[in-house]
XYZ file of C-alpha atoms in Angstrom:
277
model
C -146.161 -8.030 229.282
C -145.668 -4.746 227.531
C -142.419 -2.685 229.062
C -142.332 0.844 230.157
C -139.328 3.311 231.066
C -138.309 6.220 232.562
C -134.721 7.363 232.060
C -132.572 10.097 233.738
C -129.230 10.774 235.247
C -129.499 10.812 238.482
C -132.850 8.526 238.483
C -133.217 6.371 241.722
C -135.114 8.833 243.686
C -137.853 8.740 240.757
C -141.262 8.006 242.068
C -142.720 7.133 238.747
C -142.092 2.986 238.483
C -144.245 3.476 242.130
C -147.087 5.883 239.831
C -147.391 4.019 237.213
C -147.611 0.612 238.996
C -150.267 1.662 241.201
C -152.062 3.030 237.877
C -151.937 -0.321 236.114
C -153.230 -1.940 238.798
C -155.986 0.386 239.136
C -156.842 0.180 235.064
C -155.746 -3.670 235.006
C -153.361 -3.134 232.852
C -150.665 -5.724 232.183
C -147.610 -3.582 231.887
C -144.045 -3.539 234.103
C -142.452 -0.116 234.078
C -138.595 0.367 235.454
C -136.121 3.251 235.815
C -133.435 3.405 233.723
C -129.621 5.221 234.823
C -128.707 6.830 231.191
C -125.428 7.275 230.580
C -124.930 10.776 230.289
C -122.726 9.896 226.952
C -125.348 7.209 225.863
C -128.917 8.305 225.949
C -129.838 7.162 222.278
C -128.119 3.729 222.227
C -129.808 3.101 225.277
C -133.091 3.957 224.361
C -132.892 2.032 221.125
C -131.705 -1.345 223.415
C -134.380 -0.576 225.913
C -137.044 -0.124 222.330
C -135.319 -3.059 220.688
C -135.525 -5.421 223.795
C -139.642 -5.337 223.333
C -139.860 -1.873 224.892
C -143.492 0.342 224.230
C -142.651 3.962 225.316
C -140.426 6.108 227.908
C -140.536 8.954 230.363
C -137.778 11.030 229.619
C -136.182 12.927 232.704
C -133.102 15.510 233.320
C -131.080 15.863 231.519
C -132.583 14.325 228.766
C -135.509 16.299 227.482
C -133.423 18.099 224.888
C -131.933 14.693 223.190
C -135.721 12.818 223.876
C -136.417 16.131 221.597
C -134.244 15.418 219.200
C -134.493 11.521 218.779
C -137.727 12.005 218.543
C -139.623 11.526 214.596
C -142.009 13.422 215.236
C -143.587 15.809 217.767
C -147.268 16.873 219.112
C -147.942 20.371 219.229
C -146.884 20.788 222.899
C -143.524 19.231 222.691
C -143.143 21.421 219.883
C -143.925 24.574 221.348
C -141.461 23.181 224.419
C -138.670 22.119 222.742
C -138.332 19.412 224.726
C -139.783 15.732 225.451
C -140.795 14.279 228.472
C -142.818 11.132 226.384
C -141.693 8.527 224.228
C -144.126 6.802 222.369
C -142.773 3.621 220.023
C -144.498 3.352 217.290
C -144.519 0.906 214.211
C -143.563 3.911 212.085
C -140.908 5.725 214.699
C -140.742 7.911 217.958
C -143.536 10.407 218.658
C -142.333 12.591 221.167
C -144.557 14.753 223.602
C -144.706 16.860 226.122
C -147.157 16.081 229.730
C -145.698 18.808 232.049
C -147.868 21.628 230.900
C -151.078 19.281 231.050
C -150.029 17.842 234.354
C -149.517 21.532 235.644
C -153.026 22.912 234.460
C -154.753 19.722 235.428
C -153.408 20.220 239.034
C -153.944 23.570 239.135
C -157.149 23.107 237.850
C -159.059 19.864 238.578
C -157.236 19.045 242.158
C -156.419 23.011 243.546
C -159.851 23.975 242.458
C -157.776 27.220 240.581
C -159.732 29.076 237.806
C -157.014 29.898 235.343
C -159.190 31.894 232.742
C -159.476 35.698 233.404
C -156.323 35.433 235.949
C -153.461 36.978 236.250
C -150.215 33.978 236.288
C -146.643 35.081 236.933
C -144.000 32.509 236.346
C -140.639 32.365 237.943
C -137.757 30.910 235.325
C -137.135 30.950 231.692
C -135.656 27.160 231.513
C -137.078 23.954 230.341
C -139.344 23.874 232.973
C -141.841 27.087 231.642
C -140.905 26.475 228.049
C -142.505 23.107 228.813
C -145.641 24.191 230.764
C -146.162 27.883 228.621
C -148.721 26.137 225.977
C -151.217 24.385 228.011
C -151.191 28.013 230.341
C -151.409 30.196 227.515
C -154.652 27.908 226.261
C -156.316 28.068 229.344
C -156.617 31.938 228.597
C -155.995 33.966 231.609
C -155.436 37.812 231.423
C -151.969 38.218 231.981
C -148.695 35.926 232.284
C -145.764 37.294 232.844
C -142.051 35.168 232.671
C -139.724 36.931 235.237
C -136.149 35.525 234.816
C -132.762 36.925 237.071
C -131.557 37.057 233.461
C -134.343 39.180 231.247
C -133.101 38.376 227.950
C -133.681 34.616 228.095
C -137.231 35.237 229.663
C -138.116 38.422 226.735
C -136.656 35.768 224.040
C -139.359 33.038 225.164
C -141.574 35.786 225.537
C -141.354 36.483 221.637
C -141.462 32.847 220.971
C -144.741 32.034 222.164
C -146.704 35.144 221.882
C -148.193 33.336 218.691
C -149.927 31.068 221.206
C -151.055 33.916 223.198
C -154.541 35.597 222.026
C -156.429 37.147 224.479
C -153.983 36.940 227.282
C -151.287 39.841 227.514
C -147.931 37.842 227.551
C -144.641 40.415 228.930
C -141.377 39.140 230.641
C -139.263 41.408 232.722
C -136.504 40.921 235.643
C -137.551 39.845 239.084
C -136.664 43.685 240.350
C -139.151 45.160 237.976
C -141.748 43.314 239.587
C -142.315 45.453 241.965
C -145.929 47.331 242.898
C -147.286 44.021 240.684
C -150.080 41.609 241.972
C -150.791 38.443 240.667
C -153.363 35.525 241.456
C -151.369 32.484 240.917
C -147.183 32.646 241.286
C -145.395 29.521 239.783
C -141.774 28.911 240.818
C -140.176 27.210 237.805
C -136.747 27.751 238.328
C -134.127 25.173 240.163
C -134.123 27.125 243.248
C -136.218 25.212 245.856
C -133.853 21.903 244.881
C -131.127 23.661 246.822
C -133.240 25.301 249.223
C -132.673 29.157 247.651
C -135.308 31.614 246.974
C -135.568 33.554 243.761
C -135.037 37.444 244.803
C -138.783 38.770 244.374
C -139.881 41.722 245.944
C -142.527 41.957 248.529
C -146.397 42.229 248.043
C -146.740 40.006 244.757
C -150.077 38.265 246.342
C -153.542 39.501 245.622
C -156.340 38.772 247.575
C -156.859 34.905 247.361
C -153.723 34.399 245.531
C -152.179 30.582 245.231
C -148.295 30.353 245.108
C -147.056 26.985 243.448
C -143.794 25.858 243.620
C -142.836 22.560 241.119
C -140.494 21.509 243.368
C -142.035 18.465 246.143
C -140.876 17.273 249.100
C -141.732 16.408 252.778
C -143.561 19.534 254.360
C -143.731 23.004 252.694
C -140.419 24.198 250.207
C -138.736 27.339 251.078
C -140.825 29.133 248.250
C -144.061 27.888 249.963
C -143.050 29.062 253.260
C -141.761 32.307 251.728
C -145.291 33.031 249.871
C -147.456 32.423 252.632
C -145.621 35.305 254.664
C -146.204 37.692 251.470
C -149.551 37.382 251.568
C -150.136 33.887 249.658
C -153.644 32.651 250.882
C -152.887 29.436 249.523
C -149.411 27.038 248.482
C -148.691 23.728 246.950
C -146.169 22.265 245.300
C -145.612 19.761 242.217
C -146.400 16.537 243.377
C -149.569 16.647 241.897
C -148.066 17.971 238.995
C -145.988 14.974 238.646
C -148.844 12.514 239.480
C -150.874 14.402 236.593
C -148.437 14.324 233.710
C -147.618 10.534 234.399
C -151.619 9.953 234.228
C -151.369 11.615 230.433
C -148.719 9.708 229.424
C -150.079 6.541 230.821
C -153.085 7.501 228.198
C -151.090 8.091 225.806
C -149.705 4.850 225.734
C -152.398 3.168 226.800
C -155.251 4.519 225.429
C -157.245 4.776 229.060
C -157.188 7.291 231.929
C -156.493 6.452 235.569
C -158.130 7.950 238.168
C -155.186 10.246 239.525
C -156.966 11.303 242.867
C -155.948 8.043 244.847
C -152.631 7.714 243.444
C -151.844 11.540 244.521
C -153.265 11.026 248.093
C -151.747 7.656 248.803
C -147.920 9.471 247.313
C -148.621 12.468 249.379
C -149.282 9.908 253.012
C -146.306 8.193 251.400
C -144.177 11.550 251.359
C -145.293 12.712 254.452
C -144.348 9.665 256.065
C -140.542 9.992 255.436
């Protein structure tokens, strides 16, 4: 039975052995896929054991995505552009490395929220790993506008500059979260780390337009803080990332497997799961 991974530090509260189980048994795959504790010291030697011991590919989680990046032997185009790996694929040859967020993100958005993305205007909140990982696939579903707004503006105009390469068609500007004032947007993404600790990033009122979807990454049981804060701005519609998460598993199940599962059940039967406690 071919072996499957995902690695992090922390890593028990990972839903992704659950994902992918329930997506083998859907495809009939024969596959068994675990979570892995790295050792924050030992991320390579332990996935060379894990790739020596029979193993066919890894999800890579925090705070690995860097050193996934950089064990990697070569990259696709998105993990590239992100700098980072979420995907380990063993091959005969070496490590491919890739990135799903960015897919996962626009397929949610797209094929589950029923959100156009061409023609729109995006703003995204952070200028981490998160949007350097999700930036691509956005840019290439071509909407008007995105703007990165980051508390600290350099890091956000710096990955700005970086990908506005990738961004024909769609004006691409980065600014501080004060200067987004008087702005409207039609879909808000919260990227940054503050819904894990319950915060709010400090935006100013009135960011909604008509229609507008605020998503936050971030999952949990009921709304996050962002979520709650959006829909009394003016957000006509929230979510957050579970789907997100369900989506870029799916990809990097076909990546390694070469078929796609049908995501829909997996996400609804999680979501009952979640809700649940």
């Amino acid at each position: 039975m071919d072996r499957y991974a995902v690695i992090g530090n922390p890593i028990a509260h990972s839903k992704s052995p659950w994902i992918h189980a329930a997506f083998a048994r859907q495809t009939g795959q024969a596959l068994a896929y675990e979570a892995l504790l790295g050792p924050l010291d030992g991320f390579t030697a332990t996935v060379h054991a894990f790739r020596a011991a029979g193993g066919r590919g890894m999800n890579v989680t925090v705070p690995f995505k860097l050193e996934a990046y950089a064990l990697a032997d070569r990259h696709t185009p998105r993990a590239e552009a992100a700098g980072a790996v979420n995907t380990l694929v063993f091959e005969r040859s070496g490590i491919l490395g890739d990135n799903t967020d960015g897919a996962g993100l626009v397929r949610d958005l797209s094929a589950n929220l029923g959100c156009t993305l061409a023609g729109r205007r995006i703003l995204l909140l952070g200028a981490g790993g998160a949007t350097r990982g999700v930036l691509l696939p956005l840019l290439g579903s071509r909407p008007a506008a995105l703007t990165i707004a980051n508390r600290t503006v350099g890091k956000a105009r710096t990955l700005a500059e970086r990908f506005t390469v990738h961004a024909a068609g769609t004006g691409l500007d980065a600014c501080g979260f004060a200067e987004l004032a008087g702005r409207r947007f039609d879909l808000v993404i919260n990227a940054t780390a503050a819904s894990l600790a319950g915060e709010l990033p400090p935006l100013p009122p009135g960011l909604y337009a008509e229609g507008a979807l605020a998503y936050d990454m971030m999952y949990g049981h009921g709304d996050t803080r962002f979520m709650q804060a959006a829909r009394a701005d003016g957000a006509a519609h929230v979510a957050d990332g579970l789907g997100m998460l369900v989506e870029q598993a799916a990809e990097s199940f076909a990546l390694w497997r070469g078929i796609r599962p049908d995501s829909a059940p997996v996400l609804a039967a999680l979501r009952r799961q979640l809700d649940a406690g």
